[in-house]
Coordinates of C-alpha atoms (C1' of nucleotides) in Angstrom, one line a residue:
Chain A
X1 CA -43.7 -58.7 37.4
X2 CA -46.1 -56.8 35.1
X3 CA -47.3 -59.8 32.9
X4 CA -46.4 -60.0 29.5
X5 CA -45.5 -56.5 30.3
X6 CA -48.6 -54.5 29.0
X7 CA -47.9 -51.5 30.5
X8 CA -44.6 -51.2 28.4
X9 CA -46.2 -52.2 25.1
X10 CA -49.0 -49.8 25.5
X11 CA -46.2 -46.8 26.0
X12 CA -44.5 -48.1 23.1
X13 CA -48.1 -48.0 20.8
X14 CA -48.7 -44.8 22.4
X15 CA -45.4 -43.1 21.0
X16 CA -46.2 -44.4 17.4
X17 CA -49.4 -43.5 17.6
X18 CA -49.1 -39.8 18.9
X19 CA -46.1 -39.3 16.1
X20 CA -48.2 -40.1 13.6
X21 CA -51.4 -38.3 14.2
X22 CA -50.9 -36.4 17.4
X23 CA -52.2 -36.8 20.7
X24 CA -55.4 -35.4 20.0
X25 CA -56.4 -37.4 16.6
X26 CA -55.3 -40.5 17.9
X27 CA -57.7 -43.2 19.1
X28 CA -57.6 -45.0 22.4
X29 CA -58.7 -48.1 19.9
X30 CA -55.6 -46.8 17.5
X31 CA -53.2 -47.5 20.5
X32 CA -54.8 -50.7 21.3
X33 CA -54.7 -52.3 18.0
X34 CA -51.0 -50.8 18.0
X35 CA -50.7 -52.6 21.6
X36 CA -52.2 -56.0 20.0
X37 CA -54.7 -55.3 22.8
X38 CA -58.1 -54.9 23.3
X39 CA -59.2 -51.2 24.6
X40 CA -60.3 -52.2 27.7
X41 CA -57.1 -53.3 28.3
X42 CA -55.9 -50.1 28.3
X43 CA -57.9 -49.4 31.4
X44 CA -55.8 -51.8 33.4
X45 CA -52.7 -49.9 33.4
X46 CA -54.1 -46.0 32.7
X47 CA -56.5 -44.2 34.0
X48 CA -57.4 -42.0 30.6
X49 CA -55.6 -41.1 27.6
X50 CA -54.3 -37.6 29.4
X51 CA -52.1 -40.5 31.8
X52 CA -50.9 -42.2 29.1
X53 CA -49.1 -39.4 27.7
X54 CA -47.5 -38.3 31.4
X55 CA -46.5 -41.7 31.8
X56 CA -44.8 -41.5 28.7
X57 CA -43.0 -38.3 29.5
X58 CA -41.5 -39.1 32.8
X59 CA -40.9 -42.5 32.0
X60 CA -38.8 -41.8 28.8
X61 CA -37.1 -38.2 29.8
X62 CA -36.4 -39.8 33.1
X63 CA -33.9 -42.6 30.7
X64 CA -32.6 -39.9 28.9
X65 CA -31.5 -38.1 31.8
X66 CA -29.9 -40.9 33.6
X67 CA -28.1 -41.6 29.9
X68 CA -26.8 -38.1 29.4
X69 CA -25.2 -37.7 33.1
X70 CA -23.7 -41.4 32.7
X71 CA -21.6 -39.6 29.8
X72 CA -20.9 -36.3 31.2
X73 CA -19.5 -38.1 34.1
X74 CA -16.4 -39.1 32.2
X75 CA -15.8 -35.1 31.3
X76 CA -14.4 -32.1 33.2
X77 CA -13.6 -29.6 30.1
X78 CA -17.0 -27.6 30.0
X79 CA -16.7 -26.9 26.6
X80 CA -16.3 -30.9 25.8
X81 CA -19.5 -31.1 28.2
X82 CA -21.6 -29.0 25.8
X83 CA -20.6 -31.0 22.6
X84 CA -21.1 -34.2 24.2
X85 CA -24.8 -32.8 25.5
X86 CA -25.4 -31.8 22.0
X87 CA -24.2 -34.9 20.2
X88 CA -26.1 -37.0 22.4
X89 CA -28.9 -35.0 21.8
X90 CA -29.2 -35.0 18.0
X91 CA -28.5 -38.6 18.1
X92 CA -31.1 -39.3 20.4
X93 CA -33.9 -37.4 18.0
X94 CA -32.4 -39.5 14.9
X95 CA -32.4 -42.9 16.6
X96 CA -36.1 -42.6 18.1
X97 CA -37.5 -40.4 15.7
X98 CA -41.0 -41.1 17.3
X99 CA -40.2 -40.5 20.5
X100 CA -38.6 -37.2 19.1
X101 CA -41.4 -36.3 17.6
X102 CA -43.8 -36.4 20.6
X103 CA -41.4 -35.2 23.3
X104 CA -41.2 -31.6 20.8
X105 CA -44.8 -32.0 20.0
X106 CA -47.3 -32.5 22.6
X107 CA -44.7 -31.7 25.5
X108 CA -44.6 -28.0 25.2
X109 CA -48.4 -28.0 24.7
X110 CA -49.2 -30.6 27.1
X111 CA -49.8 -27.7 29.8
X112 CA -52.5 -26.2 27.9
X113 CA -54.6 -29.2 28.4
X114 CA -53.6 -30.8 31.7
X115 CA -54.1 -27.4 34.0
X116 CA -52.2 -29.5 36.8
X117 CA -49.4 -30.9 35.1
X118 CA -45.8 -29.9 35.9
X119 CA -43.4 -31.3 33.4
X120 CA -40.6 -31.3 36.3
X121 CA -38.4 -33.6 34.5
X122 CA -38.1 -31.6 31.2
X123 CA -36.8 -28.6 33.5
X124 CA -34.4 -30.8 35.0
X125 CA -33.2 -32.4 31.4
X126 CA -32.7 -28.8 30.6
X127 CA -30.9 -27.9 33.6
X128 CA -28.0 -29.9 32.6
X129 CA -27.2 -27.2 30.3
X130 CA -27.5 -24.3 32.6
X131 CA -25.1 -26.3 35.5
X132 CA -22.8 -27.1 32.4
X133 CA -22.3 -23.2 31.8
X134 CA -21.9 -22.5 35.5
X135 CA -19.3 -24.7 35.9
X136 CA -17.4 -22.9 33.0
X137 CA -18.0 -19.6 34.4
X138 CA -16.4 -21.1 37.6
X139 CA -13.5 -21.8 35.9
X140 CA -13.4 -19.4 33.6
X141 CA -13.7 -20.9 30.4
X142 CA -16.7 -18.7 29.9
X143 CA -17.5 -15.1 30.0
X144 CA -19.2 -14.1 33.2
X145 CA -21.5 -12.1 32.0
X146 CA -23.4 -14.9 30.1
X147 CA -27.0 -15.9 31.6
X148 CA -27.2 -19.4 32.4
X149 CA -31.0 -19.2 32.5
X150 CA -30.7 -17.9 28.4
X151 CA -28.1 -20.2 27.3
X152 CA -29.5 -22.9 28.1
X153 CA -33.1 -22.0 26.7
X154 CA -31.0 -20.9 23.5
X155 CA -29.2 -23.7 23.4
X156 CA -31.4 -26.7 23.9
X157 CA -34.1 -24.5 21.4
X158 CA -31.5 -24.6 19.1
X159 CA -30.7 -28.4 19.5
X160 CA -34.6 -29.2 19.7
X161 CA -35.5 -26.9 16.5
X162 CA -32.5 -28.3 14.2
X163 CA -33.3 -31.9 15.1
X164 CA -37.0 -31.6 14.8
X165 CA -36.8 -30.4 11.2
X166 CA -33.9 -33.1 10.5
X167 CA -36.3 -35.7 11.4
X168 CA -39.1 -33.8 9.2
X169 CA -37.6 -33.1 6.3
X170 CA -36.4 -36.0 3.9
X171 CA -33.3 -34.1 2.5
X172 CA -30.3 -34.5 4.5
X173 CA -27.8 -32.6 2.9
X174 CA -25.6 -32.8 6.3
X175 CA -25.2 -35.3 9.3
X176 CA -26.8 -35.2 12.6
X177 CA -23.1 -35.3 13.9
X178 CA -22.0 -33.1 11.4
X179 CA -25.2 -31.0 12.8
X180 CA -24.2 -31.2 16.5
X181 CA -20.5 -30.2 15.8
X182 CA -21.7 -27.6 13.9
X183 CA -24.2 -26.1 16.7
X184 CA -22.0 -27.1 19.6
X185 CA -19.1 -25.0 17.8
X186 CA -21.1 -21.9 17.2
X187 CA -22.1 -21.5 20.7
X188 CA -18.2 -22.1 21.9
X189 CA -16.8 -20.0 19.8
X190 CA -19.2 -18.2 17.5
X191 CA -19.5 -17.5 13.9
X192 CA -16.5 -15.1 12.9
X193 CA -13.6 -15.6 10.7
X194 CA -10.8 -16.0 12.7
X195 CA -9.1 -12.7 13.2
Chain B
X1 CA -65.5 -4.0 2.8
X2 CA -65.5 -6.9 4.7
X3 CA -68.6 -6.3 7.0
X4 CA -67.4 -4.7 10.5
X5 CA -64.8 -6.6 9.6
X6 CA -66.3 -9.7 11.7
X7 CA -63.3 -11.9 10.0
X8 CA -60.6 -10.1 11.5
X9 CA -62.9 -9.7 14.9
X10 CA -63.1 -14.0 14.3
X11 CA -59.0 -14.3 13.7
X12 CA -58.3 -11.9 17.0
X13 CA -60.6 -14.1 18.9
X14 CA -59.5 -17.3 17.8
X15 CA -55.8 -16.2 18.3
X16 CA -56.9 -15.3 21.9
X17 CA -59.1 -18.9 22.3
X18 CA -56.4 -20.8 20.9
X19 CA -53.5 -19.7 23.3
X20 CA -55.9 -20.0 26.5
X21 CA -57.0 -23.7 25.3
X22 CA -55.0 -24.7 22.5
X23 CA -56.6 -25.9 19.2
X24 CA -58.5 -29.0 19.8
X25 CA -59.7 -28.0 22.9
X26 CA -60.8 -24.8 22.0
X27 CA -64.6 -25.2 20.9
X28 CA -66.0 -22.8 18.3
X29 CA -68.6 -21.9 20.7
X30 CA -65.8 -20.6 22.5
X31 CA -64.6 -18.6 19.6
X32 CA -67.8 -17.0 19.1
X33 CA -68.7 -16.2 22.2
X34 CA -65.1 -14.0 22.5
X35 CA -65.5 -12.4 18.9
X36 CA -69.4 -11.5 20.1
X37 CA -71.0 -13.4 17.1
X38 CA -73.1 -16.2 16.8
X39 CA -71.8 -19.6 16.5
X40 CA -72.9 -20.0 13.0
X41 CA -71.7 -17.2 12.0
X42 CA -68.2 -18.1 12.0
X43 CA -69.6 -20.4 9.5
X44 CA -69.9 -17.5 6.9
X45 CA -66.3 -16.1 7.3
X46 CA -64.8 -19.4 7.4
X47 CA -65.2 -23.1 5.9
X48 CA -64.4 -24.9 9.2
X49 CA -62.3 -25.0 12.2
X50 CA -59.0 -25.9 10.3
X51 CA -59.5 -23.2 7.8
X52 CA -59.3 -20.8 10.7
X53 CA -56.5 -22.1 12.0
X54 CA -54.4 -22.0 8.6
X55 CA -55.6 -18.1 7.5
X56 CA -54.6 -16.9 11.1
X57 CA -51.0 -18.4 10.0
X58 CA -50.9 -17.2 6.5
X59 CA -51.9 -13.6 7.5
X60 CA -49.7 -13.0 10.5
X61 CA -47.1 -14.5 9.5
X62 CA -47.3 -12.3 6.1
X63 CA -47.4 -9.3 8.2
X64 CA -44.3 -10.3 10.5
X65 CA -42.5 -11.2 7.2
X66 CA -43.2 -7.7 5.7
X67 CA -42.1 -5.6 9.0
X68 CA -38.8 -8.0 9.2
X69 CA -37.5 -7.8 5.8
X70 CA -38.8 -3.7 5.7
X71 CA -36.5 -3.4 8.8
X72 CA -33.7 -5.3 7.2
X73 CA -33.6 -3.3 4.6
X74 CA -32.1 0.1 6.4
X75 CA -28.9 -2.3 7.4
X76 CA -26.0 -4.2 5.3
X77 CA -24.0 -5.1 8.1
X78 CA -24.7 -9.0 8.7
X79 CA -23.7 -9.0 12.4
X80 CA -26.2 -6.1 13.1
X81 CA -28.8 -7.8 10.7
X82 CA -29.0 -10.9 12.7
X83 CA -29.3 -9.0 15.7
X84 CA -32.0 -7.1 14.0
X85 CA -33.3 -9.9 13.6
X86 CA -33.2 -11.6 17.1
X87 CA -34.9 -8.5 18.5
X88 CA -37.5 -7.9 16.9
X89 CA -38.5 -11.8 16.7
X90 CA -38.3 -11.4 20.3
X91 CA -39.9 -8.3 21.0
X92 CA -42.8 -9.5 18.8
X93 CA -43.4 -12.4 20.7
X94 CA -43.4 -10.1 24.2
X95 CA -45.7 -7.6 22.6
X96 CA -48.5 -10.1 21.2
X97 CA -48.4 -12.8 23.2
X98 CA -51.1 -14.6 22.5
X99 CA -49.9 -14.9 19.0
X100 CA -46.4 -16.1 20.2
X101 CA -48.3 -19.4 21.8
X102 CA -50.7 -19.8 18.6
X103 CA -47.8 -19.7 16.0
X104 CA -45.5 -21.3 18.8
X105 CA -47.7 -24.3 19.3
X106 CA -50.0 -25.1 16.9
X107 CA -47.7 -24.2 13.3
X108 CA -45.0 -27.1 14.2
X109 CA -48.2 -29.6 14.6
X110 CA -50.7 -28.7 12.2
X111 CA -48.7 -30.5 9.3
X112 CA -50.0 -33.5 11.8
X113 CA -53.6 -33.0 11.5
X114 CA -53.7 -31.1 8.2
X115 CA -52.0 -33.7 6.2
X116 CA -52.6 -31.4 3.0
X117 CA -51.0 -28.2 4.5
X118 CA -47.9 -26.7 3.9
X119 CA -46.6 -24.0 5.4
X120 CA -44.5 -22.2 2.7
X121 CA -45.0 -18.5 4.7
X122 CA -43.0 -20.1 7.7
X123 CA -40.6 -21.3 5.3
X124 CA -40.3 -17.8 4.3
X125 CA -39.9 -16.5 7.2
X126 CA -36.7 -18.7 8.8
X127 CA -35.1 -18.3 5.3
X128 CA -34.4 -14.7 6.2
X129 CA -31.9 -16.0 8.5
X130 CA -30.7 -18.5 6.1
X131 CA -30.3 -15.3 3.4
X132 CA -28.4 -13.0 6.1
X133 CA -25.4 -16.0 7.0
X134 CA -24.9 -16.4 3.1
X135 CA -24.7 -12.3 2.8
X136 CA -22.1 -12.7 5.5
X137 CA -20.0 -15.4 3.7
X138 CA -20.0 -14.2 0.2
X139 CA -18.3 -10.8 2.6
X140 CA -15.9 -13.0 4.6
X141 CA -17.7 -11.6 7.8
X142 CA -18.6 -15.1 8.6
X143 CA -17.0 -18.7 8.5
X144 CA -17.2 -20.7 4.9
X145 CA -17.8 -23.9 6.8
X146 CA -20.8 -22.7 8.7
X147 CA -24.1 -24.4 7.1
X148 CA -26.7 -21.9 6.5
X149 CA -29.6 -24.7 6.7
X150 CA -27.9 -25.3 10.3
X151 CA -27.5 -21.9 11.5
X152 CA -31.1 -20.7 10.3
X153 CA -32.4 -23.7 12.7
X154 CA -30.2 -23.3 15.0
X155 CA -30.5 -19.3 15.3
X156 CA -34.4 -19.4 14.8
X157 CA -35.0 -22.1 17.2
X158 CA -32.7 -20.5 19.8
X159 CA -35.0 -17.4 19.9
X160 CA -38.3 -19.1 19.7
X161 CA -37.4 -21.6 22.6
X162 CA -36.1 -18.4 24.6
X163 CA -39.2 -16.3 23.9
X164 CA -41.4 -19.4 24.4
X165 CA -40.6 -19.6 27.9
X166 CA -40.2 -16.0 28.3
X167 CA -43.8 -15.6 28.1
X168 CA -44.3 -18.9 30.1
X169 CA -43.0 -18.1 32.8
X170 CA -43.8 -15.6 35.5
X171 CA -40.5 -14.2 37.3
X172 CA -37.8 -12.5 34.9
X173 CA -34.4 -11.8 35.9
X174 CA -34.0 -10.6 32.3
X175 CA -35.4 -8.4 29.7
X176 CA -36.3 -9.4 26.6
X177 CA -34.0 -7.1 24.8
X178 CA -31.6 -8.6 27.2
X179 CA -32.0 -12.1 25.8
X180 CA -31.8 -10.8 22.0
X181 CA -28.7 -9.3 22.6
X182 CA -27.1 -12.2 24.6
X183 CA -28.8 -14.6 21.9
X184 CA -27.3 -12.5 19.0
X185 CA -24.2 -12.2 20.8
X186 CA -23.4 -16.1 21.5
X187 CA -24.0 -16.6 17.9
X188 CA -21.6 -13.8 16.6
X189 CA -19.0 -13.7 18.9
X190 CA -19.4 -17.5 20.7
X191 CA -19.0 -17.8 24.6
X192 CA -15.7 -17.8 25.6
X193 CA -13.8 -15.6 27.6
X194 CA -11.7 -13.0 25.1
X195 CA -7.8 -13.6 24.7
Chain C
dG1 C1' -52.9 -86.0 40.7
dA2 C1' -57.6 -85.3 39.2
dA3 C1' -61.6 -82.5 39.8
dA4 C1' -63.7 -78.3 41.5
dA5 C1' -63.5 -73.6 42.8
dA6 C1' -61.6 -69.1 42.8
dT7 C1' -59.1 -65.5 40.6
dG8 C1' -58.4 -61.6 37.9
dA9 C1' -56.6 -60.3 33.4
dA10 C1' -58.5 -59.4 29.1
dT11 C1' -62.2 -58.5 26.0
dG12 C1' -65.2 -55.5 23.0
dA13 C1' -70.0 -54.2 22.6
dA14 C1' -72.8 -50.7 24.6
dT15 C1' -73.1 -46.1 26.7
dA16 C1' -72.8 -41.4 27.2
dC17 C1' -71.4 -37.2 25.9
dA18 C1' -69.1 -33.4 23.8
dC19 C1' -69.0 -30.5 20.1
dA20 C1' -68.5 -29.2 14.9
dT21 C1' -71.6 -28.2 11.6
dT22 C1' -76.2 -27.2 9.5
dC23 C1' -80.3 -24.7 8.5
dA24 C1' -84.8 -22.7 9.2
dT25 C1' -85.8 -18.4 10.9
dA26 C1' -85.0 -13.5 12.1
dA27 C1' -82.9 -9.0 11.8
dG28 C1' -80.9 -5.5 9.2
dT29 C1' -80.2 -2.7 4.9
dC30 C1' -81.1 -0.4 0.6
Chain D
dG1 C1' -90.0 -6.2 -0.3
dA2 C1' -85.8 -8.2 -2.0
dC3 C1' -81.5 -9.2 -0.6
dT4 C1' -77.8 -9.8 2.6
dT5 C1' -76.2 -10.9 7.0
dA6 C1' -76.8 -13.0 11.5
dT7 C1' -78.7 -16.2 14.8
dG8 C1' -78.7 -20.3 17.9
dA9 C1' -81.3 -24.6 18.5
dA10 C1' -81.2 -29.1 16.6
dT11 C1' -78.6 -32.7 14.4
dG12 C1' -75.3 -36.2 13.8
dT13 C1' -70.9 -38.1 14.3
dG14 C1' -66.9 -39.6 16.6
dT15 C1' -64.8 -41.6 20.3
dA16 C1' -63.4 -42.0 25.5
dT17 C1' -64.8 -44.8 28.9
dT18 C1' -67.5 -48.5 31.3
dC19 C1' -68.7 -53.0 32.6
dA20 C1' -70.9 -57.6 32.1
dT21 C1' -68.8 -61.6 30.4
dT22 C1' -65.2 -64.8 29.0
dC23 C1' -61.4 -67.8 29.8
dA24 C1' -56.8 -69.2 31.1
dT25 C1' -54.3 -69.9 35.2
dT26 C1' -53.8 -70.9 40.0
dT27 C1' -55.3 -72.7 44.3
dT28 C1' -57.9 -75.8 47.1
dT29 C1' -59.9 -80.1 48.2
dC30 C1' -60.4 -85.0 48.3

DNA sequence: GAAAAATGAATGAATACACATTCATAAGTC
DNA sequence: GACTTATGAATGTGTATTCATTCATTTTTC
């Protein structure tokens, strides 16, 4: 048993700390305080701040994957499999706005800074998406001549950018759900008036 | 005249830096040694680090604003505007892709670290989008119950998370014009098979 | 079951180093 | 030779990381 479970704690300071001032501005001593712990105490459980923030990615995408199949289990209809994707999404981004926050942040740049690091389980997050659509295209639900490897990217960029500034911004003149419905719609059917 | 012009030789080379390193690891000795000037030099051009940071946003993004909406302008159709959109967005990124990684990167964190900053001229820019759906409505082209504020996310971060790992990653099955059209496409038309 | 010994988790002050910024000096320009 | 522009070594600050020490808990001994 990890006592008192530190390492948890510290991951939990971490993801407060890196919303608010970013992985680079924030202090190991910032985290610790966060942590209730002293900063040596840090050293225990990472080996440097860089490890901290890895740890964090896998350990958190890796629930949210696990999460996200667990529902998409229940559902055959592809186009029911890209709302529920969506809507668990969104909601996901509004419920742990600080996890949100430094999964869209420092993820995507985390590559500039750790030369060696893969981010492996974001691909595989994303490729729930692209298995979604050929499932679709299987069945022919969806037009064949749509690229998997673009929809998804379009897709989950356009989940990740409405949600990030839904978080941000302190106006919410819609619904995350409302949001998701919205998003998941306009990729199933598109934007025309019905004709 | 602006010397040589060693502020725009300083902007170039921090755009280059930046990509390569990202901002807080980028040193200014970095910096200068790309642009070929001293390390205090930089000093004379600009007040700090930050402040290079924010005039390399405020002047590209002016001059991506200004070719958009001068492009925009030829066109009324809303379908063929957002696609004139999507493209060039896309082919931009493609064409300077350092700049791509700078403004892809760094603008969504920088309110993080620059508490004081806010970036009206990206504002600007994803409210083109924004104007082009409501064009579309008031013409009945598009759906009444489609949220602008949604779709300019939406839309916007669709092509940004495409482009991003367009120019991340090495192999491409697909061109970038390719992408635009297929992005532009999902969003007008949706994805499912026609009946 | 009380006292002694061993353990290792936790601490936080001290260290070491990287790097943004300054400024005395030099080079260029008219 | 006065003024502007450029240089880069020196300075100072901030903070990641280390490590000698503390102390609560467990184990051993009688």
């Amino acid at each position: 048993m990890r006592t008192s479970d530190k390492h948890t704690k510290i991951i939990e300071a971490a993801i407060t700390v890196f919303a608010r001032k970013g992985f680079f501005s924030a202090r190991i001593s910032d985290i610790a305080k966060e942590a209730q712990v002293a900063d040596g105490t840090i050293y225990l459980y990472f080996n440097n701040k860089y490890d901290i923030l890895i740890s964090l990615f896998e350990e958190e995408i890796g629930k949210i994957i696990l999460e996200v199949k667990l529902l998409l289990e229940k559902e055959t209809d592809p186009r029911k499999m890209l709302h529920i994707f969506a809507l668990h999404h969104m909601q996901l981004m509004e419920e742990k706005k600080e996890l949100a926050e430094v999964l869209q942040m420092e993820l995507r740049q985390s590559n500039k800074f750790m030369k060696e690091y893969r981010n492996t389980k974001f691909i595989e997050y994303v490729d729930v998406v692209s298995a979604i659509i050929h499932k679709g295209q299987e069945e022919g639900v969806f037009r064949k001549s749509l690229l998997p490897g673009v929809f998804k990217r379009a897709f989950f960029g356009a989940l990740d950018e409405t949600s990030r500034l839904w978080v941000l911004s302190p106006d919410h003149s819609y619904t995350i759900d409302e949001a998701a419905r919205q998003i998941s719609d306009i990729f199933i059917s598109g934007i025309m008036t019905d004709s």
